[in-house]
C-alpha cells in the first residue's frame, strides 16, 4: 500500500521547499521549547521537531543533484530563445545522456520515441514555446500513444498549461514535465 500525503499539508508543502526551511522549523522548536517550557518538559517539546527533521532529511535527499532556482530560470530562458531544431537536439541529447534510445518521429502528435529497458515512451515538445497549452495537444499525444502501444507519454511545455489540460493529463496518465525536470534534462552533461 502506497502512502499518499495531502497535497497542501504542512509536510507536503515543506517537502517542496528547500531543505533548510524545515531545519528552521526544527530550530524554532528548540528555541521555543527552551524559552517557554519548564526545564523538565523541554525534551518533550524538542521531540515535537522530529517530524520536521525527517522532512528536512527527505527534502535534502530529493533536492540532491537538482538545479538551483537560478539555473532553472536561466535554462528555461535559454530554451525559449532556441529554434525548434536546436531545442529538439538538446532534448534528444538530454534523454540520450539518461540512457534512452531516442528516435525522432515525423508525426504531429509526438516528436520522439524513447526506449529504455523494453519500455517505450512518446514525447511531445514541438509546441514548447506556445503561450497556452490546452487539451487538444494532449489528446493527440494520447491517440499516438495508443496507436504505437507505448507505455507512457510526456508533454513538454514552457507556457501555461490550462487547468482542464492538467486534469486531462492526470486522468489519462500523461506526464506534464515540470520546469525543474526540463531544466535538469537540458543541463545534464
XYZ file of C-alpha atoms in Angstrom:
189
model
C 0.000 0.000 0.000
C 1.403 3.369 -1.035
C 1.021 6.283 1.380
C -0.358 9.455 -0.215
C 0.116 12.737 1.588
C -2.434 15.550 1.257
C -1.090 17.996 -1.340
C -1.451 21.071 0.880
C -0.494 19.584 4.249
C 2.344 21.319 6.085
C 4.595 18.324 5.447
C 3.845 18.229 1.695
C 4.492 21.959 1.441
C 7.786 21.638 3.310
C 8.856 18.760 1.044
C 8.534 21.117 -1.922
C 10.537 23.865 -0.185
C 14.347 23.894 0.191
C 15.502 21.517 2.946
C 16.773 24.336 5.132
C 13.234 25.697 5.591
C 12.342 22.560 7.588
C 15.553 22.976 9.565
C 14.410 26.494 10.511
C 11.231 24.955 11.907
C 13.356 22.473 13.890
C 15.421 25.363 15.247
C 12.251 27.235 16.205
C 11.037 24.188 18.145
C 14.329 24.066 20.029
C 14.289 27.774 20.854
C 10.632 27.921 21.822
C 10.858 24.756 23.900
C 13.803 26.171 25.838
C 12.162 29.564 26.294
C 8.554 28.603 27.057
C 8.577 25.201 28.743
C 9.698 24.268 32.244
C 13.149 22.687 32.201
C 11.855 19.140 32.781
C 9.493 19.384 29.758
C 11.993 20.809 27.254
C 12.944 17.326 25.889
C 9.272 16.668 25.104
C 8.935 19.977 23.287
C 12.090 19.236 21.322
C 10.662 15.832 20.328
C 7.914 17.735 18.503
C 10.563 18.783 15.999
C 11.375 15.201 14.936
C 8.810 15.059 12.082
C 10.246 18.299 10.716
C 13.759 16.895 10.965
C 12.628 13.853 8.959
C 11.047 16.167 6.370
C 14.302 18.178 6.167
C 16.291 14.987 5.505
C 13.756 13.805 2.904
C 13.749 17.195 1.170
C 17.557 17.297 1.150
C 17.656 13.800 -0.356
C 15.158 14.750 -3.078
C 16.928 18.018 -3.855
C 20.353 16.442 -4.155
C 21.576 16.946 -7.702
C 18.653 19.211 -8.641
C 19.347 22.503 -10.404
C 19.026 25.692 -8.342
C 16.232 28.170 -8.950
C 18.610 30.445 -10.824
C 19.805 27.563 -13.015
C 16.203 26.594 -13.779
C 15.294 30.171 -14.745
C 18.406 30.572 -16.896
C 17.914 27.207 -18.599
C 14.247 27.899 -19.386
C 15.014 31.384 -20.711
C 17.698 29.901 -22.926
C 15.300 27.162 -24.106
C 12.698 29.790 -25.011
C 15.228 31.539 -27.240
C 16.180 28.395 -29.189
C 14.891 27.388 -32.599
C 12.957 24.126 -32.882
C 15.992 22.428 -34.432
C 18.285 23.452 -31.533
C 15.702 22.776 -28.817
C 14.855 19.321 -30.179
C 18.576 18.495 -30.410
C 19.052 19.485 -26.742
C 16.051 17.387 -25.657
C 17.309 14.435 -27.702
C 20.815 14.731 -26.202
C 19.397 15.052 -22.673
C 17.392 11.847 -22.986
C 20.317 10.037 -24.603
C 22.532 11.007 -21.629
C 19.899 9.480 -19.356
C 20.305 6.151 -21.154
C 17.355 6.278 -23.543
C 17.447 5.246 -27.158
C 15.879 8.245 -28.889
C 14.107 8.024 -32.232
C 12.779 11.140 -33.956
C 9.198 10.839 -35.152
C 7.649 12.664 -38.090
C 4.113 12.736 -36.708
C 2.345 15.820 -35.435
C 1.394 14.432 -32.019
C 4.733 13.083 -30.789
C 8.245 14.224 -31.588
C 10.352 11.470 -30.024
C 10.039 7.828 -29.129
C 12.158 6.874 -26.119
C 13.142 3.282 -25.424
C 14.765 2.012 -22.266
C 14.645 -1.429 -20.680
C 11.952 -2.536 -23.115
C 9.659 0.373 -22.222
C 8.535 2.859 -24.868
C 7.577 6.460 -24.081
C 6.419 9.130 -26.500
C 7.482 12.755 -26.027
C 5.688 15.774 -27.436
C 7.570 19.053 -27.284
C 7.127 20.818 -30.635
C 4.810 23.437 -29.081
C 7.196 24.096 -26.160
C 7.139 27.865 -26.793
C 3.357 28.270 -27.067
C 1.914 30.750 -24.561
C -1.025 28.465 -23.687
C -1.470 24.714 -23.842
C -4.909 23.119 -23.937
C -6.348 19.639 -24.105
C -6.045 19.207 -27.910
C -2.297 18.544 -27.939
C -2.655 16.085 -25.070
C -5.489 14.220 -26.802
C -3.388 13.876 -29.948
C -0.470 12.567 -27.874
C -2.757 10.040 -26.181
C -4.007 8.793 -29.567
C -0.392 8.407 -30.749
C 0.486 6.556 -27.545
C -2.330 4.073 -28.082
C -1.521 3.678 -31.789
C 2.130 2.905 -31.063
C 1.295 0.867 -27.953
C 3.678 2.969 -25.885
C 3.759 2.557 -22.134
C 3.859 6.272 -21.333
C 3.925 9.752 -22.760
C 5.446 13.072 -21.760
C 4.382 16.577 -22.750
C 6.939 19.402 -22.562
C 5.716 22.991 -22.363
C 7.232 26.281 -21.236
C 3.920 28.158 -21.393
C 0.810 27.971 -19.256
C -0.992 24.615 -19.255
C -4.712 25.123 -18.716
C -6.460 23.600 -15.713
C -8.595 21.411 -17.968
C -5.429 20.170 -19.706
C -3.809 19.409 -16.327
C -6.887 17.464 -15.241
C -6.966 15.584 -18.545
C -3.266 14.736 -18.274
C -3.702 13.486 -14.713
C -6.738 11.372 -15.633
C -5.001 9.839 -18.669
C -1.555 9.342 -17.108
C 0.244 11.872 -19.314
C 3.383 13.231 -17.684
C 3.499 17.032 -17.847
C 7.202 17.749 -17.440
C 7.789 20.254 -14.614
C 10.172 23.161 -15.187
C 12.842 21.756 -12.870
C 12.795 18.408 -14.678
C 13.106 20.135 -18.051
C 15.991 22.266 -16.776
C 17.715 19.156 -15.443
C 17.204 17.418 -18.807
C 18.667 20.355 -20.699
C 21.516 20.926 -18.222
C 22.575 17.304 -17.769
C 26.062 16.613 -19.010
